[in-house]
Coordinates of N, CA and C in Angstrom, one line a residue:
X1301 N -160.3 -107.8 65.5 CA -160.1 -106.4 65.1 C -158.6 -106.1 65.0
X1302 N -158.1 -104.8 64.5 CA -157.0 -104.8 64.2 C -156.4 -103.5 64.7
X1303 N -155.7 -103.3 65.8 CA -155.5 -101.9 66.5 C -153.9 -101.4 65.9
X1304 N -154.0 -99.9 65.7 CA -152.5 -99.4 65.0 C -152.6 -98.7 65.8
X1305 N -151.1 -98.5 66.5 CA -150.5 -97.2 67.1 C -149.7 -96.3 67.0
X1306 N -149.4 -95.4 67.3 CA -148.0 -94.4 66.4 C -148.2 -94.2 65.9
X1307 N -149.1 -94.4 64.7 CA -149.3 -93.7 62.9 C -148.6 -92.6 62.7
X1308 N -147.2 -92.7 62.2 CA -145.9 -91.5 61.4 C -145.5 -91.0 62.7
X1309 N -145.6 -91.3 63.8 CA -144.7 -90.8 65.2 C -144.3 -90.0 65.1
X1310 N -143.0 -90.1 64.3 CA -141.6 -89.5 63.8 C -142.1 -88.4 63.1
X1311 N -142.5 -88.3 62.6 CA -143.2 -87.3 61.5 C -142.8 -85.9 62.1
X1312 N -142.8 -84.9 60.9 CA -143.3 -83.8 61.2 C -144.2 -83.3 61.3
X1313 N -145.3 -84.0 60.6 CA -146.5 -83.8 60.9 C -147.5 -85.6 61.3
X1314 N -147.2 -85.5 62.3 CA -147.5 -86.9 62.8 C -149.2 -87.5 62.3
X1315 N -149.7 -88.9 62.6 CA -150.8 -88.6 62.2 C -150.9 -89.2 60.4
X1316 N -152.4 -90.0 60.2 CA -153.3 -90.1 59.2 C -153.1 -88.7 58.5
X1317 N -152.5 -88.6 56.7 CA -152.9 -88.0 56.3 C -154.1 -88.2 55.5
X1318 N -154.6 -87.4 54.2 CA -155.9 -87.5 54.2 C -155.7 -89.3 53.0
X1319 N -154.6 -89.2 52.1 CA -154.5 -90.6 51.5 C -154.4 -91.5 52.1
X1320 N -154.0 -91.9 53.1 CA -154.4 -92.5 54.2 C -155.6 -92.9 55.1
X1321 N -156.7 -92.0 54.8 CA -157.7 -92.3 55.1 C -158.7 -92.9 54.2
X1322 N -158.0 -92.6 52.9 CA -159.0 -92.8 51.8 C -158.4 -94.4 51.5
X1323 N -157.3 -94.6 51.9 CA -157.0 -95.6 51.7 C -157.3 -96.6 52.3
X1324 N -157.8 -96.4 54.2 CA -158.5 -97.2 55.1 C -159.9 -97.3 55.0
X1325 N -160.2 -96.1 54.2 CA -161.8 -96.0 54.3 C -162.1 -97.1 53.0
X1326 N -161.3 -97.3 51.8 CA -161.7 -98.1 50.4 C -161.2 -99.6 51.3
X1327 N -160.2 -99.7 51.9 CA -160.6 -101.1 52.8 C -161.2 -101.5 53.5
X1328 N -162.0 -100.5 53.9 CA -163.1 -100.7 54.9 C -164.6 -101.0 54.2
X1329 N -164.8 -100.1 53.0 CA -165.7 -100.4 52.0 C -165.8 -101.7 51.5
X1330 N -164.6 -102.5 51.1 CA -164.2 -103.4 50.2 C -164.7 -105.0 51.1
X1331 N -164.3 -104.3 52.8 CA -164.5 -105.7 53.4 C -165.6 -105.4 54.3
X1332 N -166.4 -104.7 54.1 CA -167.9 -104.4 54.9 C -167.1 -104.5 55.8
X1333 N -166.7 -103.5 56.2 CA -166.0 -103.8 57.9 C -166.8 -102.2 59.0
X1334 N -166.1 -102.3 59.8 CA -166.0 -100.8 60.7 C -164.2 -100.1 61.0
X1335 N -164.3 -98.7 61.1 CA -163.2 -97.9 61.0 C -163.1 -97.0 62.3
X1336 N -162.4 -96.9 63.3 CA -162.7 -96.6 64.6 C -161.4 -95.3 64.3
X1337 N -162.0 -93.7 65.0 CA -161.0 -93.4 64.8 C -160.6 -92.8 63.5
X1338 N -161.2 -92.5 62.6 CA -160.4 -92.3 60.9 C -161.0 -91.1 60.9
X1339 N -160.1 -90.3 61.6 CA -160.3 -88.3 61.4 C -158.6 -88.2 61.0
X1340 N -158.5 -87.0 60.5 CA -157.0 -86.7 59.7 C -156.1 -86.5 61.3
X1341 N -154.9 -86.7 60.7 CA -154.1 -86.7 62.2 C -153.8 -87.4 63.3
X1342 N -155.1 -88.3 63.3 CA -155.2 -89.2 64.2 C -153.5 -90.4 64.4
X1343 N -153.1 -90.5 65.7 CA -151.9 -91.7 65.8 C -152.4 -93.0 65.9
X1344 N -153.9 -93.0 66.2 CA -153.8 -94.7 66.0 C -155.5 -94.6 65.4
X1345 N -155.7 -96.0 65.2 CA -157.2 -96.4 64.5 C -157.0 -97.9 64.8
X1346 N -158.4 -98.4 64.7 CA -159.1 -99.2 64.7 C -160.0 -99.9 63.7
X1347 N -159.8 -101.1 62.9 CA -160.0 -101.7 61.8 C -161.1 -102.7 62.0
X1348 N -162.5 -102.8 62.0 CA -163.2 -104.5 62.5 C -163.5 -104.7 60.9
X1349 N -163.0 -106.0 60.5 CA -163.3 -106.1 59.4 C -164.5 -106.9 59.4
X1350 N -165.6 -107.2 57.8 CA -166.3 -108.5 57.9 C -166.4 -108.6 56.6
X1351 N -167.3 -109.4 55.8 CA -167.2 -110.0 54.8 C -166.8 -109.3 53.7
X1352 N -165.6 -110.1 53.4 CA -165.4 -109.3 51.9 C -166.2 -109.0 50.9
X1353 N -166.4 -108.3 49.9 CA -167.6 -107.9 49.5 C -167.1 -106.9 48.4
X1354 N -167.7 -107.4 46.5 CA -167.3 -107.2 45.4 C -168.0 -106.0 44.8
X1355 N -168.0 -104.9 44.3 CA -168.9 -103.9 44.0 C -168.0 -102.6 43.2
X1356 N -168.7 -101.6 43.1 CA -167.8 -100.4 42.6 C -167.2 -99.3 43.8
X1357 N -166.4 -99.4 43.9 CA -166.3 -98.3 45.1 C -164.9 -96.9 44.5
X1358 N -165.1 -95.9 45.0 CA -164.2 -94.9 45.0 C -163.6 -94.3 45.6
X1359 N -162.2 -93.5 46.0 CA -161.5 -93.2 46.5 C -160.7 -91.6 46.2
X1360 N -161.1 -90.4 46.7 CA -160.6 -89.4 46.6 C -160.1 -88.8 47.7
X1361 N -158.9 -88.4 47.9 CA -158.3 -87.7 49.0 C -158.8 -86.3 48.7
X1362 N -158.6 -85.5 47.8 CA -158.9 -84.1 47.6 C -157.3 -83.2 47.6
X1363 N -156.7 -84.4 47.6 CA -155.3 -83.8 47.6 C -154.1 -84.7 46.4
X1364 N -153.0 -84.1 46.2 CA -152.2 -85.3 45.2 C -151.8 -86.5 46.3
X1365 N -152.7 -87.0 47.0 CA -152.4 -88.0 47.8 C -152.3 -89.4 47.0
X1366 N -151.0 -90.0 46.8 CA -151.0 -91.3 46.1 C -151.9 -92.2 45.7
X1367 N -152.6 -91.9 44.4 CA -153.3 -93.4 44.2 C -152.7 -94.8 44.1
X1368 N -151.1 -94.7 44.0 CA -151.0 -96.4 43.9 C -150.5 -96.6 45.3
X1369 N -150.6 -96.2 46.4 CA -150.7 -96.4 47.8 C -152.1 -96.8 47.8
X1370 N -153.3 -96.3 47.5 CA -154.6 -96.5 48.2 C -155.0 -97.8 47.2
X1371 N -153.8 -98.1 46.0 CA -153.9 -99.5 45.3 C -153.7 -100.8 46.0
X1372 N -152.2 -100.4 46.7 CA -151.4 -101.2 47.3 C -152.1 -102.1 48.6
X1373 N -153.3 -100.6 49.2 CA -153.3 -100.9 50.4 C -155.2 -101.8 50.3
X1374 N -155.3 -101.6 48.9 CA -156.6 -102.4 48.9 C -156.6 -103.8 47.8
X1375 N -155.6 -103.9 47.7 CA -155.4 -104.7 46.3 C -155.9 -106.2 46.5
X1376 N -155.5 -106.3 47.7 CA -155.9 -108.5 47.7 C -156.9 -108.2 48.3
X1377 N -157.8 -107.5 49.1 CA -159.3 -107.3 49.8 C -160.2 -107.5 48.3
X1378 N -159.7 -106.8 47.0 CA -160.6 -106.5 45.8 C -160.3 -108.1 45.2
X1379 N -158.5 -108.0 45.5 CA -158.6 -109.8 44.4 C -159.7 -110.9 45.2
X1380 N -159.7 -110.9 46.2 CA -160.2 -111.8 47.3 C -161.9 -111.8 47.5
X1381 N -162.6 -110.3 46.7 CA -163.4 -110.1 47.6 C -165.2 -110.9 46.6
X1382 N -164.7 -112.4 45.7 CA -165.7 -112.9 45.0 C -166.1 -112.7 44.1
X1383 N -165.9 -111.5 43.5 CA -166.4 -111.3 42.5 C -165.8 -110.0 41.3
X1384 N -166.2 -109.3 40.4 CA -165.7 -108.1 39.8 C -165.6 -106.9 40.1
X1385 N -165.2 -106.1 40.7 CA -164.7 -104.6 41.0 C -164.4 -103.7 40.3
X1386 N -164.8 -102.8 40.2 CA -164.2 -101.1 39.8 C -164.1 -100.8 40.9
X1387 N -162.7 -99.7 40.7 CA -162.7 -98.6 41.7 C -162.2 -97.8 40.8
X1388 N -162.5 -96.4 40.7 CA -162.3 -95.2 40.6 C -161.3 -94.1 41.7
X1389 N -160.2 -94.4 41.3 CA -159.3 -93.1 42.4 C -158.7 -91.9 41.6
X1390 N -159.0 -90.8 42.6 CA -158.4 -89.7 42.4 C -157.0 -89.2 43.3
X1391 N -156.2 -88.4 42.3 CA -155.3 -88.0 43.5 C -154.1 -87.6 42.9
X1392 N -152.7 -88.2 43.4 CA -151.7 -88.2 42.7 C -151.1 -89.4 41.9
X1393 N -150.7 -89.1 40.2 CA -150.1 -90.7 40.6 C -148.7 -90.6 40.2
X1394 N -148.0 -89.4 40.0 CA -146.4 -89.0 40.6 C -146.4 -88.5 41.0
X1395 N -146.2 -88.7 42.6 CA -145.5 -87.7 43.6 C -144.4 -88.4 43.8
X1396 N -143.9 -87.4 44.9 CA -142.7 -88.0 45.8 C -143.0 -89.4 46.7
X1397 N -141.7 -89.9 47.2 CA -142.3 -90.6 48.2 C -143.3 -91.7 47.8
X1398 N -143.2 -92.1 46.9 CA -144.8 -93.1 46.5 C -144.5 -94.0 45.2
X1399 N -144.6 -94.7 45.2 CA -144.4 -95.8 43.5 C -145.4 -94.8 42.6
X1400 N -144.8 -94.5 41.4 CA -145.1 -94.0 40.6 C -146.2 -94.5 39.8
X1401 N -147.4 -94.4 39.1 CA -148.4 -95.3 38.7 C -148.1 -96.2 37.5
X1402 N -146.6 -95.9 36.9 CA -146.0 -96.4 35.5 C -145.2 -97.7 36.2
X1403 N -144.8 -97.4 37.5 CA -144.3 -98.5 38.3 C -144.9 -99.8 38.4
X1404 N -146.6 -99.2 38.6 CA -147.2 -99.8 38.8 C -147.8 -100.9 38.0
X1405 N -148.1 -100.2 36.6 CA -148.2 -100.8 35.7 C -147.5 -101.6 34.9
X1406 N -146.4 -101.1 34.9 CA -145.5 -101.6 33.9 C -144.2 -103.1 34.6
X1407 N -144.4 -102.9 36.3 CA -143.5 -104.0 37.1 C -144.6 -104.8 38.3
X1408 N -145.4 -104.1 38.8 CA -145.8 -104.5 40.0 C -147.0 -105.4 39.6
X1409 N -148.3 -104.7 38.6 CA -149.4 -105.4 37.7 C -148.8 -106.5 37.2
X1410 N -147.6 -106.4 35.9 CA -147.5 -107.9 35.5 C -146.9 -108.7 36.1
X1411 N -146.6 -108.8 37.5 CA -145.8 -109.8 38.0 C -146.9 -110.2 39.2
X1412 N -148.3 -109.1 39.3 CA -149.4 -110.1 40.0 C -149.9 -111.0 38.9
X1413 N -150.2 -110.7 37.8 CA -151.0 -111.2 37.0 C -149.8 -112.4 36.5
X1414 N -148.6 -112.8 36.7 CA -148.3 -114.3 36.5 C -148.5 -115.0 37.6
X1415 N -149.1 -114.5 38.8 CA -149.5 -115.2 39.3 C -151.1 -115.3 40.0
X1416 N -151.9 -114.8 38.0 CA -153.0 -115.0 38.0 C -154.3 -114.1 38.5
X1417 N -153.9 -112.9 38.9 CA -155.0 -111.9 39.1 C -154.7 -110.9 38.2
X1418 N -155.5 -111.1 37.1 CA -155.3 -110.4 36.1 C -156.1 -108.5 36.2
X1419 N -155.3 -108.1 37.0 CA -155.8 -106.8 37.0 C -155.2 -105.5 36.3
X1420 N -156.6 -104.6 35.5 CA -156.2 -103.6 34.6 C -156.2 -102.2 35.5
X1421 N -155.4 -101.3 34.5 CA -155.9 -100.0 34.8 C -155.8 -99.2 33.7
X1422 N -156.7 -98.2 33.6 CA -157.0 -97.5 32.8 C -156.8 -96.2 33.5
X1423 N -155.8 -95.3 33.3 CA -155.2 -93.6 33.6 C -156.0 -93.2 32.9
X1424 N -156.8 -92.1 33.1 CA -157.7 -91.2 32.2 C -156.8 -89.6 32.7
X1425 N -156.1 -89.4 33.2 CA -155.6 -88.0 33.7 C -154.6 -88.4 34.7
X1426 N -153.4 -87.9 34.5 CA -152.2 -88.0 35.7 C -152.6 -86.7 36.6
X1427 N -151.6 -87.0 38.0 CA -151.9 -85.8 38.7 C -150.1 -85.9 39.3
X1428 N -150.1 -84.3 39.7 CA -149.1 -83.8 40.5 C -149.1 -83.0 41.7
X1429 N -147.9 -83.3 42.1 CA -147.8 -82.3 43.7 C -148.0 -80.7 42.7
X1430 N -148.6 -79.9 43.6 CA -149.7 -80.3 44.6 C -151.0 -79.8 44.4
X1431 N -151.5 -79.7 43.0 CA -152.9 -79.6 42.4 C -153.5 -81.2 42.6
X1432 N -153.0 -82.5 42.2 CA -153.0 -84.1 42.1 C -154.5 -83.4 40.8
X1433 N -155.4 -84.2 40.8 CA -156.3 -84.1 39.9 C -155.9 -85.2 38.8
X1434 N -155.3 -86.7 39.7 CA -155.2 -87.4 38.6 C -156.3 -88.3 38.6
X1435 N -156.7 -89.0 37.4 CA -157.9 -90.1 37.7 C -157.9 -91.0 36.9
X1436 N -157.6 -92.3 38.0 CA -157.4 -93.4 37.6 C -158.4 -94.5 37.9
X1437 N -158.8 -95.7 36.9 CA -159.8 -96.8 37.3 C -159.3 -98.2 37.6
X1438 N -159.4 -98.7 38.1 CA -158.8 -100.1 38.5 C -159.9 -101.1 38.1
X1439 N -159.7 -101.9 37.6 CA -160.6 -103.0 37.4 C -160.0 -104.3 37.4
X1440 N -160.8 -105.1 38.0 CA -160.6 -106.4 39.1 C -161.4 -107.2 39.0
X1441 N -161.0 -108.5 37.9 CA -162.2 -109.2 37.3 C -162.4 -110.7 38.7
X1442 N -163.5 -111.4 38.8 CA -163.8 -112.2 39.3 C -162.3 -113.2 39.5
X1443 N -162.3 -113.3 41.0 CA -161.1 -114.6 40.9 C -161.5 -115.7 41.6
X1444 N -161.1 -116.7 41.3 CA -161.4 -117.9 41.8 C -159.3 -118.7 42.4
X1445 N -159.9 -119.3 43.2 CA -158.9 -120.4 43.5 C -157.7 -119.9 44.5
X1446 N -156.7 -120.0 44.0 CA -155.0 -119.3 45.4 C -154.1 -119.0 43.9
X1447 N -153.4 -117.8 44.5 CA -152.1 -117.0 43.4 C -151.6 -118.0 43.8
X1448 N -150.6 -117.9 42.3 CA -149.7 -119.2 41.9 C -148.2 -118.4 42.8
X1449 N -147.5 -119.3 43.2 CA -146.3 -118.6 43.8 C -145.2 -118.4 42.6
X1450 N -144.3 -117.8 42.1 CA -143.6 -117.3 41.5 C -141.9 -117.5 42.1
X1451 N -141.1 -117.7 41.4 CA -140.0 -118.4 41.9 C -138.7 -117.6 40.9
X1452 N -138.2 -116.0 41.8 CA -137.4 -115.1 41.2 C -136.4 -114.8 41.5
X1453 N -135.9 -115.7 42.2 CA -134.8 -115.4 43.0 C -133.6 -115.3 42.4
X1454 N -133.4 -116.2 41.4 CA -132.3 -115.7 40.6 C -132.7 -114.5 39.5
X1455 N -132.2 -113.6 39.8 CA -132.7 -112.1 38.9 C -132.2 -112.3 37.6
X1456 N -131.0 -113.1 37.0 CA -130.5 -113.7 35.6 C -129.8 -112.4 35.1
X1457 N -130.1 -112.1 33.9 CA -128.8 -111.2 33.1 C -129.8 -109.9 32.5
X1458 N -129.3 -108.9 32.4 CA -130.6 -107.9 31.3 C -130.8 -108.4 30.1
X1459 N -132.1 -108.3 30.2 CA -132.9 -109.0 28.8 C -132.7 -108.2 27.7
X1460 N -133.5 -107.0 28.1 CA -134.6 -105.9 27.1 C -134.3 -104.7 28.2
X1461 N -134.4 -103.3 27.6 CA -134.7 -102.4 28.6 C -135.5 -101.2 27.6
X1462 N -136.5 -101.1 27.7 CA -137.7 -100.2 27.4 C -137.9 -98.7 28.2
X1463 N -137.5 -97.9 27.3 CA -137.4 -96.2 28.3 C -138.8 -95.6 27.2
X1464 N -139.2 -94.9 28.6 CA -140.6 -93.4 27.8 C -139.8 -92.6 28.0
X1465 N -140.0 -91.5 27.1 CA -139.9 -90.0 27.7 C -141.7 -89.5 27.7
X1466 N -142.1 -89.3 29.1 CA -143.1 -88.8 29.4 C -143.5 -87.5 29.1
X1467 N -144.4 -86.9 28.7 CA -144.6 -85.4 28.9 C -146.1 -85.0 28.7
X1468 N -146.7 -84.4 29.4 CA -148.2 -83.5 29.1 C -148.7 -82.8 28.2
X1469 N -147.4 -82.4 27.3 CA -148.0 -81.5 26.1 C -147.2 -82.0 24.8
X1470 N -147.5 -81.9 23.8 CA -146.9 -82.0 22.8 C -145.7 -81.4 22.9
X1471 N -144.3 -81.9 22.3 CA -143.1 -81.6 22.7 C -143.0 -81.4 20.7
X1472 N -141.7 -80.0 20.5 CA -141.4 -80.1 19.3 C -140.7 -81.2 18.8
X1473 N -140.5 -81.7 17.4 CA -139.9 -83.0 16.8 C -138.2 -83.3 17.9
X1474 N -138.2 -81.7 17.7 CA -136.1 -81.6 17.7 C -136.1 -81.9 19.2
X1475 N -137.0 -81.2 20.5 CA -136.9 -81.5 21.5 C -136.7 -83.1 22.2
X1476 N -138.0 -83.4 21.3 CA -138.5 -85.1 21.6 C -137.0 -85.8 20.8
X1477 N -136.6 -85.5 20.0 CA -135.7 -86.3 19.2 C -134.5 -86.7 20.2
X1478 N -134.2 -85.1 20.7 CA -132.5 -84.8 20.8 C -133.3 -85.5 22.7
X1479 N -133.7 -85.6 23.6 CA -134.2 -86.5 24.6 C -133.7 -87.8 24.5
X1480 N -134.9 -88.0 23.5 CA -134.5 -89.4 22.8 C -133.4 -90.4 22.6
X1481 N -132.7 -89.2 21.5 CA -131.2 -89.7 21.5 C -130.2 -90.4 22.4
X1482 N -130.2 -89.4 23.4 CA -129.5 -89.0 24.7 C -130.0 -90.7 25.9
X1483 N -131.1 -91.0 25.8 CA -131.5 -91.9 26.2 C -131.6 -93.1 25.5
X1484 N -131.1 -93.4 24.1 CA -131.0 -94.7 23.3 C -129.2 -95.1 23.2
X1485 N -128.8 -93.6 23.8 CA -127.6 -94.2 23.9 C -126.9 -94.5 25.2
X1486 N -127.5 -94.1 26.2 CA -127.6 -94.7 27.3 C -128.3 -96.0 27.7
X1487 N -129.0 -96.7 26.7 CA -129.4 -98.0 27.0 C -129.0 -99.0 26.4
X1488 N -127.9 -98.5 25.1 CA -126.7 -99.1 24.4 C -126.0 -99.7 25.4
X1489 N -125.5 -99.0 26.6 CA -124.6 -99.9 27.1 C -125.2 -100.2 28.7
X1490 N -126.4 -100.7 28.2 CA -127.2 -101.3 29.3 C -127.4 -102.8 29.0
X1491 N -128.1 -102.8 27.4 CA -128.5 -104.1 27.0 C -128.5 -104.0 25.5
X1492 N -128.7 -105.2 25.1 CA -128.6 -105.6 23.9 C -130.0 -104.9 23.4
X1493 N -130.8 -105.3 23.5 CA -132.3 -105.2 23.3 C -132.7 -104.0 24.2
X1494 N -133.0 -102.6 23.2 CA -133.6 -101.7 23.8 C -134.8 -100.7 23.2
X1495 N -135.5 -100.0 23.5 CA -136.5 -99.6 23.0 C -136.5 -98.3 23.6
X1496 N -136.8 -97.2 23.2 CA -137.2 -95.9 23.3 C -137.9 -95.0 22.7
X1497 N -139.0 -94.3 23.4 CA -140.2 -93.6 22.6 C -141.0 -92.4 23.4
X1498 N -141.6 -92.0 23.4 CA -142.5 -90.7 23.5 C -143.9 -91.1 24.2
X1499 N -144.2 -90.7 24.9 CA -145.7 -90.6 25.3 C -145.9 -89.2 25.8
X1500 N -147.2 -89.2 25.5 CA -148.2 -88.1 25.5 C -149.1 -88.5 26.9
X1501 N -148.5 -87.4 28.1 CA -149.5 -88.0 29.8 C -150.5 -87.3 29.4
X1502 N -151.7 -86.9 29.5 CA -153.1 -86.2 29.7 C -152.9 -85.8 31.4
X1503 N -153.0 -84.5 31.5 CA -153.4 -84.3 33.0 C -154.0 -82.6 33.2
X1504 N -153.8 -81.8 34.3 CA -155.0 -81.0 34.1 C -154.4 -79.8 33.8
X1505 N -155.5 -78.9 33.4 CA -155.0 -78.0 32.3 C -153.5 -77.0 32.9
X1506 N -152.5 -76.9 32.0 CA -151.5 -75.6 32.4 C -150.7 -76.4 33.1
X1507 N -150.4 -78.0 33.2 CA -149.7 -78.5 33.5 C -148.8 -79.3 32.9
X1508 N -147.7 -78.7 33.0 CA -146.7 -79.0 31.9 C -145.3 -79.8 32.8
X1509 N -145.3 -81.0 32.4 CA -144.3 -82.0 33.3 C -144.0 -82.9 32.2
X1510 N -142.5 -83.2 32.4 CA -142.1 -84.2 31.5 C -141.2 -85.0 32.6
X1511 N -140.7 -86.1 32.1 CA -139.8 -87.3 32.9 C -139.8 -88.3 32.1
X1512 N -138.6 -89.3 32.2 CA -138.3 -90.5 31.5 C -138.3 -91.7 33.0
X1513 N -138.8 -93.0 32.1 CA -138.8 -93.7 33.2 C -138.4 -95.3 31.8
X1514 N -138.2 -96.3 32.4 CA -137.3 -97.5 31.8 C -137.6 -98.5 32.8
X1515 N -138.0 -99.7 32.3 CA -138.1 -101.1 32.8 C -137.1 -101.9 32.2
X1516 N -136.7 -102.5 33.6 CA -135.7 -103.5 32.9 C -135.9 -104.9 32.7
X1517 N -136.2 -105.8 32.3 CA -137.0 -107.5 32.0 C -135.3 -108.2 32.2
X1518 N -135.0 -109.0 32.9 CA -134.4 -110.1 32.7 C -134.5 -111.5 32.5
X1519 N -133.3 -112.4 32.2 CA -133.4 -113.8 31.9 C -134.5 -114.5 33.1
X1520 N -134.1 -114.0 34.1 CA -134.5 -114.8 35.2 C -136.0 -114.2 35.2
X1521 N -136.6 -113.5 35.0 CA -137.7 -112.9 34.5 C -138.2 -112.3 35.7
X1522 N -137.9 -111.5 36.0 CA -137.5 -109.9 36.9 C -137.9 -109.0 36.2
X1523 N -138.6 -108.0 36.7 CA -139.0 -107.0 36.3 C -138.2 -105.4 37.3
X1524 N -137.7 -104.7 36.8 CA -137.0 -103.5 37.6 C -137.2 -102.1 36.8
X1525 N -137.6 -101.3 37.6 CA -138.4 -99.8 37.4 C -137.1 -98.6 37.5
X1526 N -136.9 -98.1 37.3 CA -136.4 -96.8 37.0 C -137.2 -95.5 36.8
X1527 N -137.0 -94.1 37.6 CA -137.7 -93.0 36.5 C -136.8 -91.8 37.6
X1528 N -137.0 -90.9 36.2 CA -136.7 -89.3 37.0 C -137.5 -88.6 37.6
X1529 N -137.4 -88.2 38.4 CA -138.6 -87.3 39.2 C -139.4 -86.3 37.9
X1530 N -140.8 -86.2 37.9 CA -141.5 -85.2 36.9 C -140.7 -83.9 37.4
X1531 N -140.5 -83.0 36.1 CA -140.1 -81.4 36.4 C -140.6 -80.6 35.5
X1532 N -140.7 -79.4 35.5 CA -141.3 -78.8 34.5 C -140.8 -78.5 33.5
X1533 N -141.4 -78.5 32.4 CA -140.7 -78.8 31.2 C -140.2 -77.2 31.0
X1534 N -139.2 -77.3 30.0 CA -138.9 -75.9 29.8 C -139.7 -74.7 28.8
X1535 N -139.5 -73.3 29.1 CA -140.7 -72.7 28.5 C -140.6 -73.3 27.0
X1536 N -139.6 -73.1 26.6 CA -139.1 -73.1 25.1 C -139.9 -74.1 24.5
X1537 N -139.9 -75.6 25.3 CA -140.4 -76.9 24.6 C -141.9 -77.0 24.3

């Protein structure tokens, strides 16, 4: 068994929040185990794991509580666990404080999957502090054998650098353009090879958020994340 103590000590509000529970409880799901202890606030808990074990499971805090935390914290239990997986999470997937879910996707996913667990996700709705209402699917196909180790130590030179400008509603031409701009010529004197473009986030109604975020690829084949915190877009746009 696996005993934790202190959980956030320091805190101002010390104690399991509720993404945290949802996060122990889809680990607990994942490895047929027991969960000792898993009420909100709680400083310590208790983990008995047992057989890992492949299925569909879900995860909602009821709050913008990080979904790529309750990713993080279940990810090699799902690669590990024999067979194919969905999970279905609700929650946040830009807040503060938390790997952003574009992070996730776009640095953290392809550098599991060279070393062979090829795992998707599919965003159907982003969420924010502090409505969250994002909803995300994870899918985690059967793995067999041991991840390949990966050898990154030399991080090499900037390759390529690829920037979004994110936003939830349709932005006018001039708005999205003059953004744009502003950000292709800031990646002029980043790298040789750059790309810049527009996406459309889906999230819940009357929520209006935009942010730019940029991956950087190098020789040594490194992947590095960048982004601006989401804000609200202006009325005008």
């Amino acid at each position: 068994s696996i005993h934790v103590t202190k959980i956030r000590a320091g805190r101002t509000k010390p104690g399991l929040a509720a993404q945290h529970l949802e996060s122990l409880r889809l680990v607990r799901a994942v490895a047929t185990g027991e969960l000792l202890n898993d009420i909100k606030g709680s400083c310590e808990v208790t983990f008995i794991p047992g057989a890992l074990s492949p299925g569909r499971f879900a995860a909602d805090p009821g709050t913008a509580g990080s979904i790529t935390l309750m990713v993080q914290a279940s990810l090699f239990p799902l690669v590990f666990a024999g067979g194919e997986s969905i999970c279905r999470l609700r929650g946040g997937t830009d807040v503060n404080f938390s790997p952003p879910l574009n992070y996730m996707c776009k640095t953290f996913l392809p550098t599991i999957r060279r070393m062979g667990a090829n795992v998707e996700v599919e965003c159907q709705r982003r969420g924010f502090f502090p409505k969250g209402g994002g909803n995300v699917q994870l899918q985690i196909p059967r793995f067999q054998g041991a991840l390949q180790p990966l050898d990154i130590i030399d991080k090499g030179e900037v390759r390529r650098v690829e920037a979004t400008l994110h936003a939830t509603k349709p932005l006018k031409d001039a708005d999205a353009g003059q953004v744009l701009d502003v950000v292709r010529r800031t990646l002029a004197g980043i790298a040789t090879h750059s790309h810049a473009e527009f996406s459309l986030a889906p999230a819940l109604n009357k929520t209006f958020k935009w942010w730019v975020d940029a991956v950087i690829e190098t020789t040594g084949g490194s992947l590095f994340y960048a982004t601006s915190e989401p804000s609200d877009l202006p009325r005008a746009a």
